[in-house]
Coordinates of C-alpha atoms (C1' of nucleotides) in Angstrom, one line a residue:
Chain A
M30 CA 23.8 196.9 30.8
A31 CA 22.0 196.1 33.9
G32 CA 22.1 199.3 35.9
L33 CA 22.4 199.2 39.7
R34 CA 18.6 200.1 39.9
E35 CA 17.6 197.0 37.8
R36 CA 19.7 194.7 39.7
K37 CA 18.5 195.8 43.0
K38 CA 15.1 195.6 41.9
A39 CA 15.7 192.0 40.8
R40 CA 17.3 191.2 44.1
T41 CA 14.3 192.5 46.0
H42 CA 11.7 190.7 44.0
A43 CA 13.5 187.5 44.4
A44 CA 14.0 188.1 48.3
I45 CA 10.3 189.0 48.8
S46 CA 9.2 185.8 46.9
D47 CA 11.7 183.7 48.7
A48 CA 10.8 184.9 51.9
A49 CA 7.2 184.5 51.2
I50 CA 7.4 181.0 49.9
A51 CA 9.5 179.8 52.8
L52 CA 7.1 181.2 55.3
F53 CA 4.1 179.7 53.2
L54 CA 5.8 176.2 53.3
D55 CA 6.5 176.4 56.9
R56 CA 3.2 177.5 58.3
G57 CA 0.5 177.5 55.3
Y58 CA -0.5 180.1 52.9
D59 CA -3.5 181.2 54.9
Q60 CA -1.6 181.5 58.2
V61 CA 0.9 183.9 57.0
S62 CA -0.1 187.4 56.3
V63 CA 1.4 189.9 53.9
A64 CA 2.7 192.0 56.7
E65 CA 4.7 189.1 58.0
V66 CA 6.2 188.5 54.5
A67 CA 7.1 192.0 54.3
E68 CA 8.8 191.9 57.7
A69 CA 10.7 188.8 56.9
A70 CA 11.9 190.2 53.6
E71 CA 12.9 193.6 55.4
V72 CA 10.6 195.6 53.3
S73 CA 7.3 197.4 53.9
K74 CA 3.9 195.9 53.2
R75 CA 3.4 198.5 50.5
T76 CA 6.5 197.5 48.7
V77 CA 5.3 194.0 48.6
F78 CA 2.4 195.0 46.8
A79 CA 4.6 197.3 44.4
Y80 CA 6.4 194.2 43.3
F81 CA 3.5 191.7 43.4
P82 CA -0.2 192.7 42.4
A83 CA -1.7 190.4 44.9
K84 CA -0.7 187.9 47.6
E85 CA -1.3 184.9 45.3
D86 CA 1.2 186.2 43.0
L87 CA 3.9 185.6 45.4
V88 CA 3.5 182.1 44.7
V89 CA 2.1 181.8 41.2
H90 CA 4.4 184.3 39.4
R91 CA 6.7 181.2 39.3
F92 CA 4.5 179.5 36.9
A93 CA 3.7 182.4 34.7
D94 CA 6.4 181.5 32.1
H95 CA 4.5 178.3 31.3
E96 CA 1.4 180.2 30.2
A97 CA 2.3 180.2 26.5
E98 CA 4.1 176.9 26.4
Q99 CA 1.4 174.7 24.8
A100 CA 1.0 177.5 22.1
R101 CA 4.7 177.4 21.6
V102 CA 4.7 173.8 21.1
V103 CA 2.1 174.0 18.5
R104 CA 3.9 176.8 16.8
G105 CA 7.2 175.1 16.8
R106 CA 6.2 171.7 15.9
P107 CA 8.1 170.0 13.1
P108 CA 6.3 170.1 9.7
G109 CA 4.0 167.3 9.0
T110 CA 3.2 166.8 12.6
G111 CA -0.4 167.3 13.7
P112 CA -0.8 169.8 16.5
L113 CA -2.4 167.1 18.9
T114 CA 0.4 164.7 18.2
A115 CA 3.2 167.5 19.1
L116 CA 1.2 168.3 22.1
R117 CA 1.0 164.6 23.3
D118 CA 4.7 164.0 22.6
H119 CA 5.5 167.2 24.4
F120 CA 3.5 166.1 27.5
L121 CA 5.1 162.7 27.3
A122 CA 8.5 164.3 27.0
G123 CA 7.7 166.1 30.2
L124 CA 6.8 163.1 32.0
R125 CA 10.2 161.6 31.2
D126 CA 12.0 164.7 32.2
R127 CA 9.9 165.0 35.4
D128 CA 9.0 168.4 34.5
P129 CA 7.0 169.9 37.5
V130 CA 4.1 171.1 35.2
T131 CA 3.4 167.4 34.6
G132 CA 2.9 166.7 38.3
L133 CA 5.5 164.1 38.2
N134 CA 8.4 165.6 40.2
D135 CA 8.9 164.4 43.7
V136 CA 11.6 166.8 44.7
P137 CA 10.2 167.8 48.0
Q138 CA 10.3 171.6 47.7
I139 CA 8.4 171.4 44.4
L140 CA 6.0 168.6 45.9
A141 CA 5.1 170.8 48.8
L142 CA 4.7 173.9 46.6
T143 CA 2.4 172.0 44.1
R144 CA 0.3 170.8 47.1
M145 CA 0.0 174.1 48.5
V146 CA -1.4 175.4 45.1
R147 CA -3.6 172.4 44.8
E148 CA -5.0 172.7 48.3
T149 CA -5.4 176.4 48.7
P150 CA -8.5 177.9 47.0
A151 CA -7.2 181.0 46.2
L152 CA -4.1 179.8 44.7
R153 CA -6.1 177.1 42.7
T154 CA -8.4 179.9 41.4
R155 CA -5.4 181.9 40.1
A156 CA -3.8 178.7 38.5
V157 CA -7.1 178.2 36.7
R158 CA -7.0 181.8 35.5
F159 CA -3.5 181.0 34.0
Q160 CA -5.0 178.2 32.3
E161 CA -7.6 180.5 30.6
G162 CA -4.8 182.4 29.2
A163 CA -2.9 179.2 28.1
G164 CA -6.2 178.2 26.3
K165 CA -6.5 181.5 24.5
A166 CA -3.0 181.5 23.4
L167 CA -3.3 177.8 22.0
A168 CA -6.4 178.4 20.4
Q169 CA -4.8 181.3 18.6
A170 CA -1.8 179.1 17.6
L171 CA -4.2 176.5 16.3
R172 CA -6.0 178.9 14.2
E173 CA -2.9 180.5 12.7
T174 CA -0.8 177.4 12.1
A175 CA -3.5 174.6 11.5
G176 CA -6.2 176.7 9.6
V177 CA -8.9 175.6 12.0
P178 CA -12.1 177.5 12.3
E179 CA -12.6 179.6 15.5
L180 CA -15.0 177.7 17.4
T181 CA -13.1 174.3 16.7
A182 CA -9.9 176.1 17.6
R183 CA -11.3 177.2 21.0
L184 CA -13.0 174.0 21.6
A185 CA -9.7 172.0 21.1
A186 CA -7.8 174.4 23.2
T187 CA -10.1 174.2 26.1
Q188 CA -9.9 170.4 26.1
V189 CA -6.2 170.1 25.7
V190 CA -5.7 172.5 28.6
A191 CA -8.3 170.8 30.6
V192 CA -6.6 167.3 30.0
H193 CA -3.2 168.6 30.7
W194 CA -4.6 169.9 34.1
L195 CA -6.4 166.7 35.0
L196 CA -3.3 164.5 34.1
S197 CA -1.0 166.6 36.2
M198 CA -3.3 166.9 39.1
D199 CA -3.6 162.9 39.1
N200 CA 0.2 162.5 39.0
H201 CA 0.5 165.1 41.7
R202 CA -2.0 163.3 43.9
A203 CA -0.1 160.0 43.3
L204 CA 3.1 161.5 44.6
A205 CA 1.7 163.4 47.4
D206 CA 0.1 159.9 48.7
G207 CA 3.6 158.8 48.8
Q208 CA 4.4 157.3 45.6
S209 CA 8.0 158.1 44.0
A210 CA 8.0 159.7 40.6
D211 CA 9.6 156.6 39.3
D212 CA 7.0 154.4 40.6
R213 CA 4.1 156.5 39.2
F214 CA 5.9 157.0 35.7
S215 CA 4.5 154.1 33.8
A216 CA 1.0 154.7 35.0
A217 CA 1.3 158.4 34.2
L218 CA 2.4 157.5 30.8
A219 CA -0.5 155.1 30.3
D220 CA -3.0 157.6 31.6
A221 CA -1.5 160.3 29.2
D222 CA -1.6 158.1 26.2
H223 CA -5.3 157.2 27.0
A224 CA -6.2 160.6 27.6
F225 CA -4.9 161.9 24.3
A226 CA -6.3 159.1 22.6
V227 CA -9.7 160.0 23.8
L228 CA -9.1 163.5 22.8
A229 CA -8.0 162.4 19.2
E230 CA -10.7 159.9 18.7
G231 CA -13.6 161.3 20.5
L232 CA -15.8 160.1 23.5
A233 CA -18.1 158.2 21.4
G234 CA -15.9 155.1 21.3
Y235 CA -15.4 155.1 25.0
L236 CA -18.8 156.0 26.5
Chain B
M28 CA -46.0 173.2 57.8
A29 CA -44.1 176.3 57.1
G30 CA -43.9 178.2 60.4
L31 CA -43.7 181.9 60.7
R32 CA -40.1 181.6 61.5
E33 CA -39.1 179.8 58.2
R34 CA -41.4 182.1 56.2
K35 CA -39.7 185.0 57.7
K36 CA -36.3 183.6 56.9
A37 CA -37.2 182.9 53.3
R38 CA -38.5 186.5 53.0
T39 CA -35.4 188.0 54.5
H40 CA -33.2 185.8 52.2
A41 CA -35.2 187.0 49.2
A42 CA -35.2 190.6 50.3
I43 CA -31.4 190.6 50.8
S44 CA -30.7 189.1 47.5
D45 CA -33.1 191.2 45.6
A46 CA -31.8 194.3 47.1
A47 CA -28.3 193.3 46.3
I48 CA -28.9 192.3 42.7
A49 CA -30.7 195.6 42.0
L50 CA -27.9 197.6 43.4
F51 CA -25.4 195.5 41.7
L52 CA -27.3 195.8 38.3
D53 CA -27.6 199.6 38.7
R54 CA -24.1 200.5 39.8
G55 CA -22.0 197.5 39.2
Y56 CA -20.9 194.7 41.5
D57 CA -17.7 196.0 42.7
Q58 CA -19.1 199.6 43.1
V59 CA -21.4 198.3 45.7
S60 CA -20.4 197.4 49.4
V61 CA -21.9 194.7 51.5
A62 CA -22.7 197.3 53.9
E63 CA -24.8 199.1 51.4
V64 CA -26.6 195.9 50.6
A65 CA -27.4 195.4 54.1
E66 CA -28.6 199.0 54.7
A67 CA -30.8 198.7 51.4
A68 CA -32.2 195.4 52.8
E69 CA -32.8 197.0 56.2
V70 CA -30.6 194.4 57.9
S71 CA -27.2 194.5 59.6
K72 CA -24.1 193.6 57.7
R73 CA -23.7 190.6 60.0
T74 CA -27.0 189.2 58.9
V75 CA -26.1 189.4 55.4
F76 CA -23.3 187.1 56.1
A77 CA -25.4 184.9 58.0
Y78 CA -27.7 184.3 54.9
F79 CA -24.9 184.2 52.4
P80 CA -21.4 183.0 53.1
A81 CA -19.8 185.6 50.8
K82 CA -20.6 188.5 48.7
E83 CA -20.5 186.6 45.5
D84 CA -23.1 184.3 46.8
L85 CA -25.6 187.2 46.5
V86 CA -25.7 186.8 43.0
V87 CA -24.7 183.1 42.1
H88 CA -26.8 181.4 44.7
R89 CA -29.6 181.6 41.8
F90 CA -27.6 179.4 39.6
A91 CA -26.7 176.7 42.3
D92 CA -29.6 174.6 41.4
H93 CA -28.1 173.9 38.1
E94 CA -25.0 172.3 39.6
A95 CA -26.2 168.8 39.2
E96 CA -28.3 169.1 36.1
Q97 CA -25.8 167.3 33.8
A98 CA -25.5 164.5 36.0
R99 CA -29.4 164.2 36.3
V100 CA -29.7 164.3 32.6
V101 CA -27.2 161.4 32.3
R102 CA -28.9 159.5 35.0
G103 CA -32.4 160.0 33.5
R104 CA -31.8 159.5 30.0
P105 CA -34.0 156.9 28.2
P106 CA -32.7 153.4 28.1
G107 CA -30.6 152.7 24.9
T108 CA -29.5 156.4 24.7
G109 CA -25.7 157.2 25.0
P110 CA -24.7 159.8 27.8
L111 CA -23.2 162.1 25.1
T112 CA -26.4 162.0 22.8
A113 CA -28.6 162.6 25.9
L114 CA -26.5 165.5 27.0
R115 CA -26.4 167.1 23.6
D116 CA -30.2 166.7 23.1
H117 CA -30.7 168.3 26.4
F118 CA -28.4 171.2 25.5
L119 CA -30.4 171.7 22.2
A120 CA -33.6 171.5 23.9
G121 CA -32.3 174.2 26.4
L122 CA -31.4 176.3 23.1
R123 CA -35.1 175.9 22.0
D124 CA -36.5 176.7 25.4
R125 CA -34.2 179.9 25.7
D126 CA -32.9 178.4 28.9
P127 CA -30.7 180.9 30.5
V128 CA -28.0 178.4 31.1
T129 CA -27.5 178.1 27.4
G130 CA -26.7 181.7 27.3
L131 CA -29.6 182.2 24.7
N132 CA -32.1 184.3 26.6
D133 CA -32.4 187.8 25.9
V134 CA -34.7 188.9 28.8
P135 CA -32.9 192.2 29.8
Q136 CA -32.7 191.2 33.6
I137 CA -31.3 187.9 32.8
L138 CA -29.0 189.3 30.1
A139 CA -27.7 191.9 32.3
L140 CA -27.2 189.5 35.2
T141 CA -25.4 187.1 33.1
R142 CA -23.3 189.7 31.7
M143 CA -22.4 190.9 35.1
V144 CA -21.1 187.3 36.0
R145 CA -19.2 187.1 32.9
E146 CA -17.4 190.5 33.4
T147 CA -17.0 190.5 37.1
P148 CA -13.7 188.3 37.9
A149 CA -15.0 187.4 41.4
L150 CA -18.2 186.2 39.9
R151 CA -16.7 184.4 37.0
T152 CA -14.4 182.6 39.5
R153 CA -17.3 181.4 41.5
A154 CA -19.2 180.3 38.5
V155 CA -16.1 178.2 37.4
R156 CA -16.1 176.5 40.9
F157 CA -19.6 175.6 40.3
Q158 CA -18.5 173.8 37.2
E159 CA -16.0 171.9 38.9
G160 CA -18.9 170.6 41.0
A161 CA -21.0 169.8 38.0
G162 CA -18.1 168.0 36.5
K163 CA -17.5 165.8 39.5
A164 CA -21.2 165.0 39.7
L165 CA -21.2 164.2 36.1
A166 CA -18.3 162.1 36.2
Q167 CA -19.9 160.0 38.9
A168 CA -23.1 159.7 37.0
L169 CA -21.0 158.4 34.0
R170 CA -19.1 155.9 36.0
E171 CA -22.3 154.6 37.6
T172 CA -24.7 154.4 34.6
A173 CA -22.3 153.9 31.7
G174 CA -19.8 151.8 33.5
V175 CA -16.9 153.8 32.1
P176 CA -13.5 153.6 33.9
E177 CA -12.7 156.4 36.2
L178 CA -10.1 158.3 34.3
T179 CA -12.4 158.3 31.1
A180 CA -15.2 159.5 33.2
R181 CA -13.5 162.4 34.5
L182 CA -12.1 163.3 31.2
A183 CA -15.4 163.2 29.7
A184 CA -17.1 165.2 32.3
T185 CA -14.4 167.8 32.2
Q186 CA -14.9 168.2 28.6
V187 CA -18.7 168.2 28.5
V188 CA -18.8 171.0 31.1
A189 CA -16.1 172.9 29.1
V190 CA -18.1 172.6 26.1
H191 CA -21.2 173.7 27.8
W192 CA -19.6 176.7 29.2
L193 CA -18.0 177.6 25.9
L194 CA -21.1 177.5 23.9
S195 CA -23.2 179.4 26.5
M196 CA -20.5 182.2 26.7
D197 CA -20.7 182.4 22.9
N198 CA -24.3 182.8 22.7
H199 CA -24.4 185.3 25.6
R200 CA -21.7 187.4 23.9
A201 CA -23.8 187.4 20.6
L202 CA -26.9 188.6 22.7
A203 CA -24.8 191.1 24.5
D204 CA -23.6 192.6 21.2
G205 CA -27.3 193.2 20.3
Q206 CA -28.5 190.2 18.6
S207 CA -31.9 188.8 19.5
A208 CA -32.0 185.3 21.0
D209 CA -34.4 184.5 17.8
D210 CA -31.4 185.7 15.5
R211 CA -29.0 183.9 17.1
F212 CA -30.9 180.6 17.5
S213 CA -29.7 179.0 14.2
A214 CA -26.1 179.8 14.7
A215 CA -26.4 178.5 18.3
L216 CA -27.8 175.2 17.3
A217 CA -25.2 174.7 14.6
D218 CA -22.4 175.7 17.0
A219 CA -23.7 173.1 19.7
D220 CA -24.1 170.5 17.0
H221 CA -20.4 171.0 15.9
A222 CA -19.1 171.1 19.3
F223 CA -20.7 167.9 20.3
A224 CA -19.7 166.3 17.1
V225 CA -16.1 167.2 17.8
L226 CA -16.5 165.7 21.2
A227 CA -18.0 162.4 20.0
E228 CA -15.7 162.1 17.0
G229 CA -12.5 163.6 18.4
L230 CA -10.2 166.2 17.5
A231 CA -8.1 164.2 15.0
G232 CA -10.6 164.7 12.4
Y233 CA -10.8 168.4 12.6
L234 CA -7.3 169.6 13.5
Chain C
dT10 C1' -47.8 184.0 80.2
dG11 C1' -43.3 182.6 80.8
dC12 C1' -39.1 180.7 79.0
dA13 C1' -35.5 178.5 76.1
dA14 C1' -34.0 178.6 71.5
dA15 C1' -33.2 181.0 67.5
dA16 C1' -32.4 185.0 65.0
dG17 C1' -30.7 189.6 64.4
dT18 C1' -27.6 193.5 66.0
dA19 C1' -23.6 196.3 67.6
dC20 C1' -19.0 196.5 67.8
dA21 C1' -14.4 195.5 67.8
dC22 C1' -11.1 193.3 65.1
dC23 C1' -8.3 191.0 61.2
dG24 C1' -6.1 190.8 56.6
dG25 C1' -5.8 192.2 51.7
dG26 C1' -5.3 196.0 49.1
dT27 C1' -5.0 201.3 47.6
dG28 C1' -4.2 206.6 47.7
dC29 C1' -1.3 209.8 49.0
dA30 C1' 2.4 212.6 50.3
dA31 C1' 6.8 212.8 52.0
dG32 C1' 11.4 211.0 52.2
dA33 C1' 15.5 208.2 50.6
dA34 C1' 18.4 206.8 46.7
dA35 C1' 19.9 206.6 42.1
dA36 C1' 20.4 208.7 37.5
dA37 C1' 21.1 212.4 34.5
dG38 C1' 22.9 217.1 33.4
dC39 C1' 26.4 220.5 34.0
Chain D
dG28 C1' 31.5 217.0 42.7
dC29 C1' 27.3 218.9 42.9
dT30 C1' 22.6 219.8 41.9
dT31 C1' 18.3 218.4 39.7
dT32 C1' 15.1 215.2 38.6
dT33 C1' 13.3 210.7 38.4
dT34 C1' 12.3 206.6 40.6
dC35 C1' 11.8 203.7 44.8
dT36 C1' 10.4 203.2 49.1
dT37 C1' 8.0 204.1 53.3
dG38 C1' 4.5 205.1 56.8
dC39 C1' -0.1 206.3 57.4
dA40 C1' -4.8 206.4 56.9
dC41 C1' -8.3 204.3 54.8
dC42 C1' -11.8 201.0 52.4
dC43 C1' -13.8 196.6 52.2
dG44 C1' -14.8 191.7 52.9
dG45 C1' -15.2 188.7 56.5
dT46 C1' -15.5 186.8 61.7
dG47 C1' -15.8 186.3 66.8
dT48 C1' -18.4 187.7 70.5
dA49 C1' -21.6 189.3 73.6
dC50 C1' -26.0 191.3 74.1
dT51 C1' -31.0 192.1 72.8
dT52 C1' -35.0 190.8 70.2
dT53 C1' -38.1 187.7 68.3
dT54 C1' -40.6 183.3 68.2
dG55 C1' -42.3 178.7 69.3
dC56 C1' -44.0 176.1 72.7
dA57 C1' -45.4 174.4 77.2

DNA sequence: TGCAAAAGTACACCGGGTGCAAGAAAAAGC
DNA sequence: GCTTTTTCTTGCACCCGGTGTACTTTTGCA
């Protein structure tokens, strides 16, 4: 099925990304030029941009799959379960599984990569843009599967995405400060529980 | 007090910004280079960057004052008023006053500028970053004046800022589609009321 | 009026990103 | 197997945003 052409393309794609990430982790994102990445991947600079629309994508394309994750969760929730419950349970499960998107993964490579995204403005910006996409998809899922009016759906989606991001950043920061994922786990659970409770019950009871 | 030096600087600052915005509104942000702005303002390109750290700031510096607005509202609320109530009332008052930050201002210049910010990725990104700052300031205000624990404060701040943005984008879109501010007003009020109610009472009751 | 500090300028440079045209390689047709 | 055609890659020149630097001009003040 996969012609030689496709396989080669896939290999080149991976080679470029791998070379880029290795260099970035070694010397820092801003300290590595695309030209250097091209050289390391034994490809021309022009080809790098043929595979990746922008420098940031050399890193963030790895997270692209998760853009529609929350929408999927809402769509695939067991009948009788509220969307918010499903989203919370999914996040809690992610914590237990040390899913990188929860920020609770202390595998050095992943930790370093996450830190890079967090600390490099250009990458953070790109990550934020992914969240906008996630929010839109989630809002649509809420509208279609829970019969929620549009404004409410967008509101809820925005909040869920923001909470998700906030929690994962907190977890990541704890790990970046030296805590192990196992050490952080219970606090991460508590924080997530609290955050989703606030979301469900409203701010009125907490302010 | 204002020496000649300072006055001249202020004038140059304004001249550059004015020239830039005029050009941008005329031909589009991306279609105008900084060199052209410099030329129009009768200044060297280097001087433009002496006054504005980046091209985007030629536009967004005008919004910079509002970064701490929500924090101010929380800090200055009348005793006995909850922070969320104060924030809602302030937003509703902004709608009545056609405050541009609510998106409900149809003065052509302002409308065009807002539209530009909304539609130009680089500018939107910069605007989002301002919101991060607003969120941080608001979280701190909540912590200090309402005795809210840190996580809750950051959570609440993030949500308030997000809601604010969402509402103003909706209003702006309505006006951009040709509605007058007066026509949109009642729907804007209703939307804001609803959004703040969801925020206060939680998503559980709405999903 | 003379002088130090501040502001503005010219210029060379870097890095991200694109358009283009020509060359290399794979796929399709015979 | 060979040609033709399509797709990929490359090198090159170029644009634009942004910065370092060294030089000239302006301004405040003694």
